[in-house]
C-alpha atoms as one frame of an Amber mdcrd trajectory, in Angstrom:
protein
  28.512 -44.358 -74.147  31.153 -41.734 -73.420  34.681 -42.957 -72.755  37.363
 -41.089 -70.760  40.596 -41.840 -72.673  42.842 -39.502 -70.522  45.006 -41.060
 -67.849  43.937 -40.576 -64.153  47.219 -38.743 -63.342  46.161 -35.725 -65.451
  43.118 -34.647 -63.255  44.983 -35.315 -59.944  47.888 -33.098 -61.021  45.568
 -30.121 -61.436  43.994 -30.760 -58.011  47.450 -30.811 -56.360  48.390 -27.464
 -57.897  45.139 -25.859 -56.692  45.696 -27.215 -53.152  49.184 -25.743 -53.010
  47.991 -22.323 -54.118  45.074 -22.376 -51.640  47.376 -23.374 -48.768  49.768
 -20.593 -49.609  46.898 -18.049 -49.525  45.738 -19.304 -46.107  49.332 -19.030
 -44.736  49.620 -15.432 -45.981  46.236 -14.474 -44.524  47.162 -15.994 -41.178
  50.454 -14.077 -41.087  48.689 -10.803 -41.841  46.066 -11.507 -39.070  48.796
 -12.365 -36.569  50.682  -9.114 -37.385  47.369  -7.103 -37.041  46.448  -8.710
 -33.697  49.921  -8.151 -32.344  49.960  -4.539 -33.345  46.495  -3.894 -31.962
  47.235  -5.536 -28.636  50.483  -3.570 -28.321  48.643  -0.288 -28.951  45.839
  -1.199 -26.453  48.398  -2.057 -23.768  50.211   1.195 -24.362  46.979   3.135
 -24.078  45.932   1.295 -20.919  49.301   2.076 -19.286  48.917   5.692 -20.248
  45.408   5.851 -18.791  46.552   4.186 -15.590  49.395   6.741 -15.159  46.994
   9.561 -15.691  44.364   8.213 -13.247  46.732   7.438 -10.360  46.932  11.071
  -9.255  43.188  11.843  -9.331  42.385   8.474  -7.615  44.795   9.293  -4.777
  43.309  12.712  -4.434  39.757  11.301  -4.367  40.778   8.776  -1.736  42.309
  11.524   0.358  39.129  13.573   0.055  37.042  10.583   1.080  39.119  10.103
   4.203  38.593  13.746   5.040  34.859  13.416   4.390  34.606  10.387   6.633
  36.301  12.249   9.427  33.832  15.181   8.998  30.820  12.876   8.970  31.997
  11.085  12.114  32.347  14.384  13.985  29.670  14.877  16.713  28.425  18.088
  15.099  28.007  16.379  11.742  26.179  13.446  13.290  23.696  15.819  14.994
  23.223  17.741  11.741  22.578  14.598   9.699  20.179  13.322  12.418  18.283
  16.637  12.467  18.080  16.720   8.623  16.667  13.195   8.518  14.160  14.124
  11.252  12.993  17.171   9.297  12.668  15.036   6.080  10.627  12.409   8.026
   8.347  15.005   9.472   7.773  16.619   6.113   7.119  13.237   4.481   4.626
  12.326   7.236   2.467  15.283   6.391   1.189  13.442   3.346   0.804   9.979
   4.869  -2.771  10.259   6.102  -4.178  12.140   3.033  -2.482   9.617   0.718
  -3.966   6.728   2.705  -7.512   8.193   2.474  -7.084   8.941  -1.247  -5.966
   5.388  -1.939  -9.013   3.951  -0.070 -11.690   6.176  -1.627 -11.863   4.303
  -5.005 -12.731   1.095  -3.105 -15.649   2.606  -1.109 -18.847   1.319  -2.760
 -21.355   3.975  -3.883 -24.147   2.583  -1.708 -22.055   3.186   1.492 -22.421
   6.844   2.527 -19.339   7.508   4.705 -19.813   9.928   7.591 -16.276   9.698
   8.970 -12.938   8.008   8.272 -10.303   7.375  10.957  -6.848   5.789  10.734
  -4.341   4.894  13.384  -1.099   2.885  13.434  -1.016  -0.434  15.260   2.671
  -1.197  14.782   5.567  -0.921  12.419   3.988  -1.290   8.967   0.455  -2.053
  10.103  -2.503   0.274  10.694  -6.227   0.214  11.251  -8.775   2.215   9.223
 -12.250   2.735  10.696 -15.093   3.987   8.512 -18.574   4.939   9.804 -21.358
   5.254   7.226 -24.917   4.252   6.347 -26.404   1.506   4.296 -29.954   0.270
   3.739 -30.225  -3.357   2.797 -28.675  -6.562   4.145 -27.316  -7.309   0.690
 -25.345  -4.055   0.860 -24.134  -5.133   4.319 -22.767  -8.353   2.769 -21.284
  -6.591  -0.229 -19.215  -4.307   2.011 -16.936  -7.250   2.787 -16.335  -7.858
  -0.918 -15.782  -4.249  -1.755 -13.156  -3.501   0.878 -11.452  -6.891   0.385
 -10.147  -5.565  -2.921  -8.119  -2.833  -1.241  -4.365  -3.522  -1.683  -2.615
  -4.571   1.527  -5.767  -5.357   3.447  -5.347  -8.105   6.062  -8.837  -8.272
   7.555 -12.244  -6.618   7.206 -14.715  -6.225  10.079 -18.194  -4.752  10.180
 -20.817  -4.045  12.826 -24.016  -2.053  13.435 -26.511  -3.308  10.892 -30.171
  -3.280  12.084 -32.031  -5.793  10.074 -35.570  -4.430   9.729 -36.554  -5.236
   6.179 -39.938  -6.573   5.072 -40.024 -10.353   4.949 -42.527 -13.110   4.460
 -43.011 -14.975   7.809 -43.833 -18.533   8.418 -47.437 -19.636   8.665 -48.896
 -19.210  12.159 -52.353 -19.783  13.731 -53.010 -16.048  13.392 -51.683 -15.818
   9.862 -52.335 -18.819   7.605 -51.141 -16.987   4.497 -47.841 -15.395   5.554
 -48.499 -11.721   5.042 -45.296  -9.649   4.672 -44.281  -7.376   7.564 -41.154
  -5.932   9.103 -39.142  -7.722  11.729 -39.991  -5.296  14.549 -43.690  -5.471
  13.796 -46.221  -8.001  14.981 -47.648 -10.540  12.443 -50.431  -9.165  10.298
 -53.764 -10.866  11.033 -55.362 -12.831   8.206 -58.909 -11.716   9.053 -59.801
  -8.509   7.177 -61.430  -6.824  10.182 -58.599  -7.764  12.478 -56.206  -6.473
   9.829 -57.945  -3.107   9.740 -57.665  -2.840  13.503 -54.022  -3.846  13.251
 -53.141  -1.060  10.830 -55.201   1.464  12.832 -53.125   0.604  15.864 -49.881
   1.336  14.138 -48.304   4.632  15.300 -48.257   7.104  12.447 -45.745   9.957
  12.885 -47.137  13.422  12.554 -45.061  16.050  10.731 -41.327  15.898  10.074
 -39.571  13.395  12.316 -36.142  15.060  12.289 -34.326  11.799  12.711 -30.475
  11.833  12.855 -30.197  15.631  12.769 -31.905  15.961   9.364 -33.818  19.221
   9.154 -32.155  20.572  12.308 -30.652  23.543  10.608 -27.269  22.873  12.164
 -23.907  21.608  10.806 -23.976  18.514  12.959 -23.119  15.167  11.304 -26.173
  13.446   9.872 -26.783   9.897  11.020 -28.863   7.104   9.534 -32.122   7.919
   7.858 -35.243   5.854   8.638 -34.838   2.249   7.439 -31.059   2.817   7.203
 -28.343   1.508   9.503 -25.183   3.215  10.750 -22.478   0.570  10.070 -18.859
   0.693  11.206 -16.234  -0.964   8.999 -12.755  -1.794  10.344  -9.873  -2.571
   8.071  -6.464  -3.907   9.140  -4.028  -2.897   6.407  -0.306  -3.034   5.758
   0.367   0.716   5.894   3.034   2.551   7.929   1.561   5.484   9.821   4.213
   5.751  12.561   4.803   9.416  13.522   8.329  10.828  13.933   9.088  11.586
  17.578  11.211  14.809  17.705  11.786  14.911  21.441  13.266  11.480  21.753
  15.303  11.870  18.524  16.773  15.249  19.514  17.479  14.049  23.016  20.010
  11.525  21.673  23.665  12.768  22.149  27.030  11.460  21.310  28.190  11.330
  24.934  26.394   8.174  25.914  28.267   5.219  27.268  27.568   3.055  24.185
  28.154   4.538  20.702  27.711   1.236  18.821  24.849   1.590  16.273  25.338
  -1.566  14.281  21.967  -2.994  13.257  19.967  -0.170  14.756  19.531   1.991
  11.656  20.993   5.026  13.438  23.816   7.209  12.091  27.336   6.567  13.541
  27.796   8.320  16.850  24.159   8.409  17.871  23.628   6.347  21.105  21.751
   3.181  20.475  19.770   3.217  23.741  19.433  -0.561  23.809  18.881  -0.577
  20.042  16.126   2.068  19.834  17.853   5.509  20.437  15.127   6.392  22.852
  15.545   7.215  26.552  13.585   4.754  28.745  11.194   7.472  29.907  10.320
   8.470  26.330   9.585   5.071  24.869   5.836   5.019  25.550   4.504   1.880
  23.744   4.980   1.230  20.098   8.060   3.346  19.406  10.645   2.388  16.854
  13.722   3.747  15.090  14.024   4.322  11.387  16.995   5.988   9.597  18.088
   7.571  12.877  14.646   9.060  13.546  12.567   7.800  16.472   9.008   7.192
  15.540   5.875   6.449  17.555   2.208   5.642  17.070   0.208   8.633  16.136
  -3.261   9.520  17.472  -4.699   9.148  13.979  -6.687  11.570  11.913 -10.273
  11.630  10.687 -12.209  13.256   7.877 -15.863  13.939   8.280 -18.421  14.943
   5.682
């Protein structure tokens, strides 16, 4: 056993001395930090005041220039210039609208659908209709058209029409045909009796020579239609695409001398007459016109590409 023969006051005295020294060190460090913070804050305040004094003059000059610029922009000549520039930009931008639409749709056209023509036209602000005319062969392809075009971004609905179902099928059993011999829909049932079957096939019309169906082999540049056993199918897509055409006449006809010059909420530059919110004279509205960034727009006639 180890005995501690020293009095308890000896160890506590050493601890008290250490605490006093440590407290003095903390007090000195706090005083140094306070002096540093005070000095740094004073320097930052002095620098901020200096920067403010230096920026007052340029800020006042910039404000004065902005007032002058606003006055220039609100002048009738400037309003007309801005309107004309926006109209030119809209017309230039619209040159690529139809090609860009066709290019975006082409990756979604299935390989079994041979497109003869593609036509697009606007139906309203932000909506358009795309019509494709092409040929397919089987009913399965006719069903797959819906799935293929439903993947196109922004499509709202897909319609199709024109398929002529004339594939070979196995009919139900009839008194004439107890086996169910395959034949096409537009052909009469094939007789089960072998002699009657020979007479049946002999009665079938056999084309002589080249048929020249759908302008094939005509030697002309006319559009080729559906080949034998193929169908000419029309697909109609309703998509969320803006094809509205800028209307220069109605836009340029707007002047600053109209009775109402308020353009709040119309999207027109200040000073351009609102024309009941559209900026279009009543005789030039035509159906489906709208206003965008001060430029009057209308439904275009659409464009088409043919093979």
